[in-house]
């Protein structure tokens, strides 16, 4: 590719390398320190409240469940801290110690510099880089989740899931990468704008296809069968302005006893999916509350709002990438050959972007929590009372052994949903006239 050699002034490679390595290491350590510090705060807060159910929570949870939730939280916390350290170490090895340019150079040399070869190089490198995380996923599922009775998956199912995920990732990712690399050849100046637009279209298409085509590859989705429950839920949907032909039940119990419900898609393609585990755990009235909450997300326009914001964020990201791909120090700083060009910049950027976006997490979560409050309020108004939503949430927290005493800073940073205590308080607050 001739273009990538154009526009690169000579740089003092050694100096650039030291500067970029220093900035990278500082950012990596800052993120690591913040993560471990927040985890530590949270751990100490849970331990401090571990003795007995705290005053304000006695009505919500019984002693044995509370104790078990504390144990589960602490076990996940230890596991999470070790994993955070492990990931940061790998990140330093890839970029700080220069393992990645070695790997990239070897793979790129084998697969060639054609557009197809470059896209294949990115896929292959991505695949190799995902390997160190696998033992942790395995341990999380078959040790941690198993220990607390959540795991229903089997090693065979786990491996099958991984292979299916890999095949799917390649089937979708490879053509998309080829397209992005082609944009770069076609429009060397504005390629990132085209790439952004293509990714946006891809996301929209995926939102429609995911519940219909992709989710069924992993789970069985069946329409909620005729009967009292279905009649009640359909009536509720009708009444709250959510016309739908079907409510779907997903066999979440195939892998885990964790329960959930979700809403996806938009317009004509919207879907509400309930986990079979949820249906087992809740009364019809509570399920009405859960459904009303999901419909609340739809009626309050949360999906389009999130889409617009994430599109703007990714536009900023692509703009940044477009600029970085033309900066020789960006390659030299990580010991990448400038001749590897834009694909290498794409890979580098996808790795280092997280060091910056990490600090935006609290903003995104704050916004998400506001949406949860809105959906809860919608459910309460739709049902005309707060009790079913309250008991549904208590059951969800009990069955999933959620941490009921997170440190406020930890939940502020990491929680996409308000805590049980916060949600109950909001639900019980006087209804606006
Ligand atoms: Zn929600």
JSON list of C-alpha atoms in Angstrom, two decimals, residues 189-201 203 306-324 346 349 353 357 360:
[
{"chain": "A", "resi": 189, "resn": "UNK", "atom": "CA", "xyz": [-8.85, 11.62, 3.55]},
{"chain": "A", "resi": 190, "resn": "UNK", "atom": "CA", "xyz": [-12.44, 10.97, 4.62]},
{"chain": "A", "resi": 191, "resn": "UNK", "atom": "CA", "xyz": [-12.40, 7.19, 4.99]},
{"chain": "A", "resi": 192, "resn": "UNK", "atom": "CA", "xyz": [-13.13, 7.37, 8.72]},
{"chain": "A", "resi": 193, "resn": "UNK", "atom": "CA", "xyz": [-16.40, 9.17, 8.07]},
{"chain": "A", "resi": 194, "resn": "UNK", "atom": "CA", "xyz": [-17.48, 6.42, 5.69]},
{"chain": "A", "resi": 195, "resn": "UNK", "atom": "CA", "xyz": [-16.32, 3.76, 8.12]},
{"chain": "A", "resi": 196, "resn": "UNK", "atom": "CA", "xyz": [-18.35, 5.41, 10.87]},
{"chain": "A", "resi": 197, "resn": "UNK", "atom": "CA", "xyz": [-21.46, 5.51, 8.66]},
{"chain": "A", "resi": 198, "resn": "UNK", "atom": "CA", "xyz": [-20.98, 1.87, 7.67]},
{"chain": "A", "resi": 199, "resn": "UNK", "atom": "CA", "xyz": [-20.63, 0.82, 11.29]},
{"chain": "A", "resi": 200, "resn": "UNK", "atom": "CA", "xyz": [-23.76, 2.75, 12.19]},
{"chain": "A", "resi": 201, "resn": "UNK", "atom": "CA", "xyz": [-25.77, 1.01, 9.49]},
{"chain": "A", "resi": 203, "resn": "UNK", "atom": "CA", "xyz": [-25.39, -1.61, 14.20]},
{"chain": "A", "resi": 306, "resn": "UNK", "atom": "CA", "xyz": [-28.89, 5.76, 23.40]},
{"chain": "A", "resi": 307, "resn": "UNK", "atom": "CA", "xyz": [-28.34, 5.20, 19.68]},
{"chain": "A", "resi": 308, "resn": "UNK", "atom": "CA", "xyz": [-27.90, 8.90, 18.96]},
{"chain": "A", "resi": 309, "resn": "UNK", "atom": "CA", "xyz": [-25.43, 9.36, 21.81]},
{"chain": "A", "resi": 310, "resn": "UNK", "atom": "CA", "xyz": [-23.43, 6.24, 20.94]},
{"chain": "A", "resi": 311, "resn": "UNK", "atom": "CA", "xyz": [-23.36, 7.34, 17.28]},
{"chain": "A", "resi": 312, "resn": "UNK", "atom": "CA", "xyz": [-21.93, 10.72, 18.30]},
{"chain": "A", "resi": 313, "resn": "UNK", "atom": "CA", "xyz": [-19.40, 9.07, 20.58]},
{"chain": "A", "resi": 314, "resn": "UNK", "atom": "CA", "xyz": [-18.26, 6.71, 17.84]},
{"chain": "A", "resi": 315, "resn": "UNK", "atom": "CA", "xyz": [-18.06, 9.63, 15.41]},
{"chain": "A", "resi": 316, "resn": "UNK", "atom": "CA", "xyz": [-15.63, 11.30, 17.80]},
{"chain": "A", "resi": 317, "resn": "UNK", "atom": "CA", "xyz": [-13.75, 8.00, 18.06]},
{"chain": "A", "resi": 318, "resn": "UNK", "atom": "CA", "xyz": [-13.47, 7.59, 14.30]},
{"chain": "A", "resi": 319, "resn": "UNK", "atom": "CA", "xyz": [-12.41, 11.22, 13.89]},
{"chain": "A", "resi": 320, "resn": "UNK", "atom": "CA", "xyz": [-9.66, 10.59, 16.41]},
{"chain": "A", "resi": 321, "resn": "UNK", "atom": "CA", "xyz": [-8.66, 7.37, 14.64]},
{"chain": "A", "resi": 322, "resn": "UNK", "atom": "CA", "xyz": [-8.64, 9.16, 11.28]},
{"chain": "A", "resi": 323, "resn": "UNK", "atom": "CA", "xyz": [-6.22, 11.68, 12.70]},
{"chain": "A", "resi": 324, "resn": "UNK", "atom": "CA", "xyz": [-4.03, 9.16, 14.55]},
{"chain": "A", "resi": 346, "resn": "UNK", "atom": "CA", "xyz": [-7.08, 0.54, 13.76]},
{"chain": "A", "resi": 349, "resn": "UNK", "atom": "CA", "xyz": [-6.60, 2.44, 18.56]},
{"chain": "A", "resi": 353, "resn": "UNK", "atom": "CA", "xyz": [-9.14, 3.81, 23.36]},
{"chain": "A", "resi": 357, "resn": "UNK", "atom": "CA", "xyz": [-13.17, 5.85, 27.59]},
{"chain": "A", "resi": 360, "resn": "UNK", "atom": "CA", "xyz": [-16.44, 8.20, 30.76]}
]
